[in-house]
XYZ file of C-alpha atoms in Angstrom:
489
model
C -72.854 34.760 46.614
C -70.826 34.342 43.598
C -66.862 35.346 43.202
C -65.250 36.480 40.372
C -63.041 33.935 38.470
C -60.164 35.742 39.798
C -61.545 35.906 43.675
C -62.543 31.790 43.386
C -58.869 31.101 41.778
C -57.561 32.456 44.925
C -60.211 31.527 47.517
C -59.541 27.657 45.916
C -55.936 27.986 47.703
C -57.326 28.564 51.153
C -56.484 26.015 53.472
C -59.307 24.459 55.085
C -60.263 26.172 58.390
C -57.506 28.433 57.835
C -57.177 31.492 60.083
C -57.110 34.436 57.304
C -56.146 37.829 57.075
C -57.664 39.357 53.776
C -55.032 42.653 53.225
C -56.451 44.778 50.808
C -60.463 43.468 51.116
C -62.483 45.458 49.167
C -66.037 44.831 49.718
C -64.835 41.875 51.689
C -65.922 39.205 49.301
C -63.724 36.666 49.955
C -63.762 36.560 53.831
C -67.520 36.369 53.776
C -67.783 33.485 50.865
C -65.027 31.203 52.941
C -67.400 31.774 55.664
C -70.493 31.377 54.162
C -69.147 27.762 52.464
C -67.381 26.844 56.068
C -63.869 27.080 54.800
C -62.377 29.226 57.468
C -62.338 29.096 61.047
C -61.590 33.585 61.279
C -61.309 36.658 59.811
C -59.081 39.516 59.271
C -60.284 41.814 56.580
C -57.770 45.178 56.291
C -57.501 47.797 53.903
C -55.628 51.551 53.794
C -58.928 53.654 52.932
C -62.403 53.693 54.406
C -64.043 53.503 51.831
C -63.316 49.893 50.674
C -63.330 48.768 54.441
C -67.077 50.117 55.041
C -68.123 48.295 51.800
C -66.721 45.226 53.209
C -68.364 45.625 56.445
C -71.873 45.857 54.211
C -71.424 43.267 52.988
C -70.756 41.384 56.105
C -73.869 42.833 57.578
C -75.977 41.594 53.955
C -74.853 37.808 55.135
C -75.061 38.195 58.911
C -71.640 37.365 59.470
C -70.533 40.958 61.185
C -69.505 39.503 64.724
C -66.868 37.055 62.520
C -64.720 39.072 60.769
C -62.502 42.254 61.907
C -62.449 44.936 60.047
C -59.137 47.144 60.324
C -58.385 50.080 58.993
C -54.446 49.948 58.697
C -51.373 49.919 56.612
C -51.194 46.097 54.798
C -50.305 44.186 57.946
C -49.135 46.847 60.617
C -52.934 46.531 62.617
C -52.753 42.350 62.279
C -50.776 40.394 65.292
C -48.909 37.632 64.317
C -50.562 35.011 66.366
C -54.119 35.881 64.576
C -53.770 34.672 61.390
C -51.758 31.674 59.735
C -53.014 32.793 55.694
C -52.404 35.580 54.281
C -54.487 36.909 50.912
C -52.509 40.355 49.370
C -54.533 40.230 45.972
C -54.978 42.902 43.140
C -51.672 45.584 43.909
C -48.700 46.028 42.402
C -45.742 44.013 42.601
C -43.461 46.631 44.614
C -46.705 47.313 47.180
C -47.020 43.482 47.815
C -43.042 43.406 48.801
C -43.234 46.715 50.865
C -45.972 45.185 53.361
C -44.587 42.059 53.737
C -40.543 43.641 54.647
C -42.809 45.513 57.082
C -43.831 42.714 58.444
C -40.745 40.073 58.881
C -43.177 37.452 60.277
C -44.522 36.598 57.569
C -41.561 34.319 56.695
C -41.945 32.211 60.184
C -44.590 29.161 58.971
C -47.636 31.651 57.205
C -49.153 30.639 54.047
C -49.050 33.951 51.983
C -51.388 34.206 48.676
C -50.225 36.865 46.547
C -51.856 38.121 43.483
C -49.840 40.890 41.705
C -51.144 42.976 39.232
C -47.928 44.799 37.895
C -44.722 44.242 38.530
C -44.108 40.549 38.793
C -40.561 40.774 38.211
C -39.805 43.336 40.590
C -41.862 41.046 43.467
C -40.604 37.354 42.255
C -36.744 39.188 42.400
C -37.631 40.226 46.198
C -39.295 37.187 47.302
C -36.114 35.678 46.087
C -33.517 37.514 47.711
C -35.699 38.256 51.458
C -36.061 34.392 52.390
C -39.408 33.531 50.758
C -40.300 31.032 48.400
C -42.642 30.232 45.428
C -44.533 26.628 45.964
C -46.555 27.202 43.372
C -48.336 29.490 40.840
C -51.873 29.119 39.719
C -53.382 30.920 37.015
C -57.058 32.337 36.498
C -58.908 33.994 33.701
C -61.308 36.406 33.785
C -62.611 37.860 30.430
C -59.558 38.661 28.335
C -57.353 38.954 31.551
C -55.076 36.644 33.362
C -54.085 36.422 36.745
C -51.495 34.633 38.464
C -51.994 33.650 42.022
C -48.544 32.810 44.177
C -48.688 30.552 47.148
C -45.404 31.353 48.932
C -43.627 30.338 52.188
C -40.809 31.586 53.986
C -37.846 29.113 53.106
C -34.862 29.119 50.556
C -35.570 28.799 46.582
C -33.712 27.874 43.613
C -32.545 30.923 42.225
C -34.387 31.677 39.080
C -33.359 32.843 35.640
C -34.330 36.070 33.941
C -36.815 34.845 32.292
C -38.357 33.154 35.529
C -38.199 35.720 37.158
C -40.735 37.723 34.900
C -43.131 34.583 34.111
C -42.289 32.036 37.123
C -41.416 28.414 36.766
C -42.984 26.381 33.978
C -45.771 24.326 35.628
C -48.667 22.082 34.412
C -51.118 24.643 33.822
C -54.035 24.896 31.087
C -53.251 28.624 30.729
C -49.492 28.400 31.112
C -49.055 28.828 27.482
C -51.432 31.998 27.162
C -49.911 33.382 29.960
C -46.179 33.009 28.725
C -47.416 34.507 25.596
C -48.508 37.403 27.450
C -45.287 37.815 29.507
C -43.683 37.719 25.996
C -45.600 40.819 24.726
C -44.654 42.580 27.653
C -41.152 42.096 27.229
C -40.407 42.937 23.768
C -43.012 46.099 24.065
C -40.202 46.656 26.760
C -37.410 46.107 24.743
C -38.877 48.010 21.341
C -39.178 51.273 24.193
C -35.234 50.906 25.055
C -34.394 50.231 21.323
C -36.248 53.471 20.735
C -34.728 55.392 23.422
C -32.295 58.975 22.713
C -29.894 57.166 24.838
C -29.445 53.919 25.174
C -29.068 51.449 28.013
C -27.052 48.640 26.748
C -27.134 46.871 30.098
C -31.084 47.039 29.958
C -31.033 45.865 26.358
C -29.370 43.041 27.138
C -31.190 42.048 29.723
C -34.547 42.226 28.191
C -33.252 40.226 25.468
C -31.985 37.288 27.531
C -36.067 37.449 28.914
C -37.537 37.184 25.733
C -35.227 34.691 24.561
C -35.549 32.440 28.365
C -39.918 33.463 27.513
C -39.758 31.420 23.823
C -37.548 28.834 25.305
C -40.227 27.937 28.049
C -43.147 28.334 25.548
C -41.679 25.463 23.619
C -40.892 23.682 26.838
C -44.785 23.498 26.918
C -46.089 22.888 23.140
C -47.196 19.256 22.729
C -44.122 16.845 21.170
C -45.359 14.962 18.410
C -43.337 11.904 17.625
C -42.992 9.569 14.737
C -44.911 6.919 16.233
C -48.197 9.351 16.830
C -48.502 10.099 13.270
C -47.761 6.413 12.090
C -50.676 5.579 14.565
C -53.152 8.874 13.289
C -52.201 7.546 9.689
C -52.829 4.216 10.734
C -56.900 4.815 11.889
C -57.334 7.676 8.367
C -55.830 4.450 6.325
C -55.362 1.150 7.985
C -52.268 -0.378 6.816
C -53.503 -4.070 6.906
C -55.383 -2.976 3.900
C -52.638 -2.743 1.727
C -52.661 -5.379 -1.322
C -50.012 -8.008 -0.780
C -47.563 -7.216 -3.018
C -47.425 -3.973 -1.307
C -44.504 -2.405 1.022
C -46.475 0.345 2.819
C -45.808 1.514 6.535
C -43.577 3.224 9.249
C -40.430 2.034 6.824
C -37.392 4.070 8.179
C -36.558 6.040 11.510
C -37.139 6.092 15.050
C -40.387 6.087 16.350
C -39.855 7.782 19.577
C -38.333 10.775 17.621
C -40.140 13.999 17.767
C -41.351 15.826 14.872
C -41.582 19.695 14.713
C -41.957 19.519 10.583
C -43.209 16.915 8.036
C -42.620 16.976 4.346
C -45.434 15.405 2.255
C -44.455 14.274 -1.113
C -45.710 11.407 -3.964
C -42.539 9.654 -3.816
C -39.040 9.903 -1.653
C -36.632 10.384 -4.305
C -33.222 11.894 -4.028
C -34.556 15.398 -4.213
C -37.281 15.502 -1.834
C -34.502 13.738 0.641
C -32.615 16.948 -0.251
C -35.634 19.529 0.202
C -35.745 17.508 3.581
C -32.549 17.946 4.570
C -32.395 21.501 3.904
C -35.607 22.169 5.717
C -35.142 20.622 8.771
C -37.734 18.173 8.345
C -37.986 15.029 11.328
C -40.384 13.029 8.458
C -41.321 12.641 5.462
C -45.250 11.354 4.163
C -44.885 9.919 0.956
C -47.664 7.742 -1.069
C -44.784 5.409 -2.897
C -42.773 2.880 -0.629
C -39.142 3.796 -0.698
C -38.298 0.409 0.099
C -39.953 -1.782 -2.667
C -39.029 -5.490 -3.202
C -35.956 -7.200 -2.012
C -33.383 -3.981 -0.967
C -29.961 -6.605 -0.371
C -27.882 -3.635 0.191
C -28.319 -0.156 1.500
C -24.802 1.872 -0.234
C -24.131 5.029 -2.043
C -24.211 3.282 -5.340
C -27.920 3.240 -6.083
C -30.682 6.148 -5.346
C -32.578 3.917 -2.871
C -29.496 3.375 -1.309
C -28.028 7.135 -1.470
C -31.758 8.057 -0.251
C -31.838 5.600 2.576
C -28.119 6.680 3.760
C -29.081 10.664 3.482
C -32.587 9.944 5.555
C -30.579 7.747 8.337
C -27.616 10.232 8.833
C -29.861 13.275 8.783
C -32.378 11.472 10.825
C -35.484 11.961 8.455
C -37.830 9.328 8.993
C -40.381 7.550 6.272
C -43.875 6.815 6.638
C -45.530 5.202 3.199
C -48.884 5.140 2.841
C -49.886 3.450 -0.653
C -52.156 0.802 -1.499
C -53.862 1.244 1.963
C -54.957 5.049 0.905
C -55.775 3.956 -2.849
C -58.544 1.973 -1.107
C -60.019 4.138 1.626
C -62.409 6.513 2.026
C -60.971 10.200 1.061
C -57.716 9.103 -0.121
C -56.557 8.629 -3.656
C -59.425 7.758 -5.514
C -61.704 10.060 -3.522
C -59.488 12.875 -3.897
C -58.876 12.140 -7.902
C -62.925 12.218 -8.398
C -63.373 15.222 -6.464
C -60.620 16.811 -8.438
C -62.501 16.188 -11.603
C -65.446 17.542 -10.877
C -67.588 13.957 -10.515
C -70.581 13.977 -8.297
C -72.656 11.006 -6.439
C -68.899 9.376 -6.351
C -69.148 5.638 -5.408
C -66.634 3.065 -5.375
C -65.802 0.926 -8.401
C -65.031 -1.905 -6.548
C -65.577 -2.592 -2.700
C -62.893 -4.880 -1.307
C -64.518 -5.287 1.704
C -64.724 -3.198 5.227
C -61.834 -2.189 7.797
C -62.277 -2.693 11.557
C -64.136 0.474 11.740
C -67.095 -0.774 9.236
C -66.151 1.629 6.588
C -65.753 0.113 3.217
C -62.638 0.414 0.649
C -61.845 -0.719 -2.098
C -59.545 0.796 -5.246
C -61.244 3.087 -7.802
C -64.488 5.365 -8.342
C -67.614 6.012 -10.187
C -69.093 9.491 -10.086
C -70.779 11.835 -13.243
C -70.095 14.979 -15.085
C -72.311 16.954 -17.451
C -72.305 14.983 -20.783
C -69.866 16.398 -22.982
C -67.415 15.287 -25.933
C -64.444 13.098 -25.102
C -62.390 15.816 -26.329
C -63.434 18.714 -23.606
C -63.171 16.098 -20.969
C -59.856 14.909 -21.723
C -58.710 18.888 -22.380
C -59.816 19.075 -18.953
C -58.586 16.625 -17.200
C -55.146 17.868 -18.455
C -56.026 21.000 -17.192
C -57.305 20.039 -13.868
C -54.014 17.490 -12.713
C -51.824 19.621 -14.368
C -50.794 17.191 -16.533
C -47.959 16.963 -18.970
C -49.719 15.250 -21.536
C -52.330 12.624 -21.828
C -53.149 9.638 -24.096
C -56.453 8.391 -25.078
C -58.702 6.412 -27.104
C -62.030 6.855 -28.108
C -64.753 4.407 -27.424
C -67.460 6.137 -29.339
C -69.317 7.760 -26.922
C -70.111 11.083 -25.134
C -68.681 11.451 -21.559
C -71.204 11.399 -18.484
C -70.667 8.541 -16.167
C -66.851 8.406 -15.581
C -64.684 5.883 -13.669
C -61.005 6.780 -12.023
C -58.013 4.636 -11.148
C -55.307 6.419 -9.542
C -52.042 4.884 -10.717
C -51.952 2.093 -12.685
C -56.059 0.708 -12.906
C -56.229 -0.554 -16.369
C -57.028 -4.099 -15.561
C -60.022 -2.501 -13.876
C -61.446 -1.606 -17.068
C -63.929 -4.562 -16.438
C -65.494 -2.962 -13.419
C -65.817 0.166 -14.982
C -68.196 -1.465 -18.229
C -69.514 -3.867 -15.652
C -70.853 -0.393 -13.667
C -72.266 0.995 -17.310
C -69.121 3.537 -17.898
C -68.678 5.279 -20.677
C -65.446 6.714 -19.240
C -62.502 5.760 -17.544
C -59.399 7.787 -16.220
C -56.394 6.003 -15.105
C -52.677 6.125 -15.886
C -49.560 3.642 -16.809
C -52.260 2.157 -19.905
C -50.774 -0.590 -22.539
C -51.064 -1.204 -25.982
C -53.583 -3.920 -25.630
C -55.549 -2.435 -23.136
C -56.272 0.424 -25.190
C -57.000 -1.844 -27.995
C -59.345 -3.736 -25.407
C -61.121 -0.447 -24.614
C -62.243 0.991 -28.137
C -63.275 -2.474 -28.663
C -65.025 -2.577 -25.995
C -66.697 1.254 -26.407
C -64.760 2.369 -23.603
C -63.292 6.322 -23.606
C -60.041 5.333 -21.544
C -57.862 8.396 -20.707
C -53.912 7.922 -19.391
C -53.356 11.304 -17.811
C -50.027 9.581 -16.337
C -49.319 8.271 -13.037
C -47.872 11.060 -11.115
C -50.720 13.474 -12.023
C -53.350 10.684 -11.057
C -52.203 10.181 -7.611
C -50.381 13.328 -6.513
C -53.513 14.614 -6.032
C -53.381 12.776 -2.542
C -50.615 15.325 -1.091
C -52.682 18.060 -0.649
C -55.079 15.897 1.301
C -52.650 14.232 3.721
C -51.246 17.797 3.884
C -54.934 19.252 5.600
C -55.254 15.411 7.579
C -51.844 15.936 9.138
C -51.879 19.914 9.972
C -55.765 19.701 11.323
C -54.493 16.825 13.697
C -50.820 18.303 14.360
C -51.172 21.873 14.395
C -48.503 22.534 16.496
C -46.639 20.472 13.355
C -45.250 22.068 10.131
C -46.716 20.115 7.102
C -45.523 21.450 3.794
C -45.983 19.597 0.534
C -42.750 18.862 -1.801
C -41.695 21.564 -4.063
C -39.043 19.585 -6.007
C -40.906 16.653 -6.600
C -42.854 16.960 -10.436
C -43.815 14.934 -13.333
C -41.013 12.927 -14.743
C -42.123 12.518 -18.269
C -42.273 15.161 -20.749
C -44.257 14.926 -24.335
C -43.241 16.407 -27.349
C-alpha cells in the first residue's frame, strides 16, 4: 500500500520496532504500512467515533494483519495503558485537541516518543508544550499538493523558551521547505493582524503582539535565504569571463573589498566614478560590477585629493566592494563585442579576431563580424546613433554601401586591418584618430566612432541578466547616474 506524503513524512519518524499507539487512526493506514514493511513490533490504533475505527479495522482485515493491531474505541489516550506503547502518532487535529489528550494523559512526559501533527493552532499547542514539561526535538515538514504539514517529534524534558515568532513557526531548522513554510506562517499572521486592525474595537495588546510575530517571521526567513558573498560572484564572473584573459596592460579583477563580505545588492555600472560611488552609497549596495578598472596604472597614493582617491576612500569606509571586468569580457563569448553586434542588428556574428581558447575550449578574442541588409552609410550610421543612444557620432565614408559590418567596443581602430582582411565594408568602433580615419577612406573602409561609452555600455544590461539569473536572491540594478560624458554641438 501506498501513504500519502503527509502519512510517509510521519511514518519516516517511527522508531524502528517501536511499540505504537496511532490516536486518531482513520482507516488505520499507518499501523498497517509499519507492519506490512516490519517497522513496528505492535499496535494501538484509537479513535473517538466508529466510524473511522471500523474503516481501520477493514483495512486491517484487506492485509491480514487483524490479530496485530487493537482497535479502541476511546477518548485520545484514556483506553491506552501506559506500559503498551512507547510512540505515540496524534496526526491531523487541531492544536488545542492535541494538548487536551495529552494533559489527560500526564504519562506521556515519562520517556514516550510523541509525533504530533497539528492542523490548526500551532501556536496555541507549541505555547502548551512549552509551559507543561514537553519539548520540541525536532520539526519535519511534508508537502502534499499545495499543503504543508509540519510533523513534531517531542519528549517530555525542559526547552528553551521560545520567542513569539517561534512559537507560531518553530525553530529555524535545515529544511528544504522551511522557507515555504515560514512564508506561509507569515500570511497567517498578517491576515491576523489586518482582522484586529479592522476591528470596531481595538485590542492594542493583540496588535502588538501580532506585530512582534510577523516581524520575528521575516527575521527567520532571512535567517534562511542563501548569503552571497563577494568572493562567489568574483568566482561566477570568473568562469562567464576568465580573468587570465585580460590583455597585459590591463588591471581587471576582484580590485577592492572583502571577499568574505556578503552581498544583498550589486550595482552594475561602465565605470566607478564618483557618482556611481554615490548612487552606491545611497542604495545600500555591498558591490559594485563595473567594465573599467578603477585602479588603472601606478595609484602611489589613495587621499581625498584626486577622484580615484576620493572614490577609493568613499568605497572602503562605506564598505562597497569593486569587481572589474574589462579586457577579459571584450574578448569572450557574450560580452562586449557580442552584446554590441546583437545590439545592431548583425546576424551570423563571428569573431574578428580569435586570440585563442580559455580552459573551457571556448574561443575569444576582441571584436566581431556579422551582416545587415545593405543599405547607405548614412541610414546605418543614423541608426547606430539611434540604437546606443548615442550623443553624436563621427564618420567617414569609404565609398561603399553597408552589408558586412565589423564592431570594436571601445577603442578598436588599430583593428581596422582585420576588419578589410575579413572583406568589411564597415566598421563601428569608438575613440578613432585623425590618421586612422584618413587610413580608412583610403583604404574604402566606412569607419563609424559612435564614442566609447555608447560602444561598451551596452555590456551592463548583460552582466545585469548574468548576475540576477545566478543570484536571484541578489538585487542587481544598473547605474542611473552614470551617462555619456561628451556632448556635440
Amino acid at each position: 500500500m501506498e501513504l500519502t506524503q503527509r502519512l510517509r513524512a510521519i511514518a519516516e519518524q517511527v522508531p524502528q520496532n517501536a511499540r505504537l499507539a496511532d490516536v486518531g487512526t482513520d482507516h488505520g493506514y499507518l499501523p498497517v504500512w509499519l507492519l506490512l514493511n516490519g517497522r513496528i513490533e505492535s499496535a494501538v490504533a484509537a479513535d473517538l467515533r466508529e466510524g473511522p475505527l471500523e474503516r481501520g479495522k477493514e483495512t486491517a482485515r484487506q492485509y491480514g494483519l487483524s490479530d496485530k493491531i487493537s482497535f479502541r474505541l476511546c477518548n485520545g489516550l484514556a483506553g491506552i495503558v501506559e506500559h503498551e506503547v512507547d510512540t505515540i502518532v496524534v496526526a491531523g487535529m487541531g492544536g488545542e485537541t492535541i494538548a487536551a489528550i495529552l494533559e489527560a494523559a500526564p504519562w506521556t512526559r515519562e520517556g514516550k516518543l510523541l509525533l504530533l501533527q497539528p492542523m490548526t493552532g500551532t501556536f496555541q499547542l507549541r505555547s502548551w508544550l512549552q509551559s507543561h514539561g514537553y519539548a520540541i526535538l525536532n520539526e519535519v515538514l511534508a508537502q502534499e499538493g499545495k499543503r504543508l504539514y509540519s510533523i513534531w517529534i517531542v519528549k517530555g524534558g525542559a526547552a528553551p523558551s521560545l520567542s513569539l515568532a517561534e512559537l507560531w513557526a518553530g525553530v529555524n531548522r535545515n529544511d528544504p521547505l522551511r522557507l515555504d513554510y515560514l512564508s506561509l506562517m507569515e500570511q497567517k499572521a498578517e491576515k491576523a493582524l489586518r482582522g484586529q486592525r479592522a476591528a470596531q474595537v481595538l485590542d492594542q495588546a493583540a496588535i502588538a503582539r501580532l506585530e512582534t510575530v510577523t516581524a520575528g517571521l521575516q527575521k527567520m526567513k532571512k535567517e534562511l535565504e542563501p548569503v552571497t558573498t563577494v568572493t562567489e560572484v568574483f568566482a561566477f564572473l570568473q568562469e562567464k569571463a576568465p580573468f587570465e584573459l585580460q590583455e597585459s596592460f590591463d588591471n581587471a579583477g576582484f580590485l577592492l573589498g572583502r571577499g568574505g563580505d556578503s552581498v544583498t545588492k550589486i550595482l552594475v555600472a561602465l565605470d566607478i566614478t564618483e557618482q556611481v560611488v554615490q548612487e552606491a552609497v545611497e542604495q545600500g549596495v555591498q558591490l559594485i560590477v563595473a567594465h573599467h578598472p578603477i585602479i588603472f596604472g601606478g595609484v602611489k597614493a589613495v587621499t581625498d585629493e584626486t577622484p580615484t582617491g576620493r572614490c577609493l576612500l568613499t568605497l572602503a569606509e562605506n564598505g562597497v566592494a569593486a569587481i572589474c571586468a574589462h579586457t577579459n569580457l571584450d574578448a569572450v563569448e557574450g560580452g562586449v563585442n557580442d552584446a554590441l553586434a546583437l545590439r545592431l542588428g548583425l546576424t551570423e556574428i563571428s569573431q574578428l579576431k580569435q586570440s585563442g581558447v580559455d580552459g573551457q575550449g571556448r574561443p575569444y578574442g576582441i571584436g566581431r563580424v556579422g551582416y545587415v541588409p545593405e543599405q547607405p552609410l548614412y541610414d546605418f550610421a543614423m541608426a547606430v546613433k539611434r540604437l546606443l543612444g548615442a550623443n553624436g557620432i563621427r564618420l567617414v565614408d569609404g565609398g561603399l554601401p553597408v552589408r558586412k559590418v565589423a564592431v570594436g567596443g571601445g577603442a578598436c581602430a588599430d583593428m581596422m586591418g582585420d576588419a578589410l582582411a575579413q572583406g568589411c565594408d564597415t566598421f563601428v568602433t569608438s575613440d578613432v584618430k585623425y590618421h586612422q580615419f584618413l587610413e580608412a577612406r583610403a583604404s574604402g573602409l566606412n569607419l563609424v566612432d559612435a564614442g566609447h561609452f555608447p560602444t561598451e555600455n551596452v555590456v551592463c544590461i548583460v552582466l545585469q541578466d548574468w548576475l540576477a539569473k545566478r543570484f536571484p536572491q541578489v538585487s542587481v540594478k544598473i547605474s542611473q547616474r552614470h551617462m555619456e560624458v561628451f556632448s556635440y554641438l
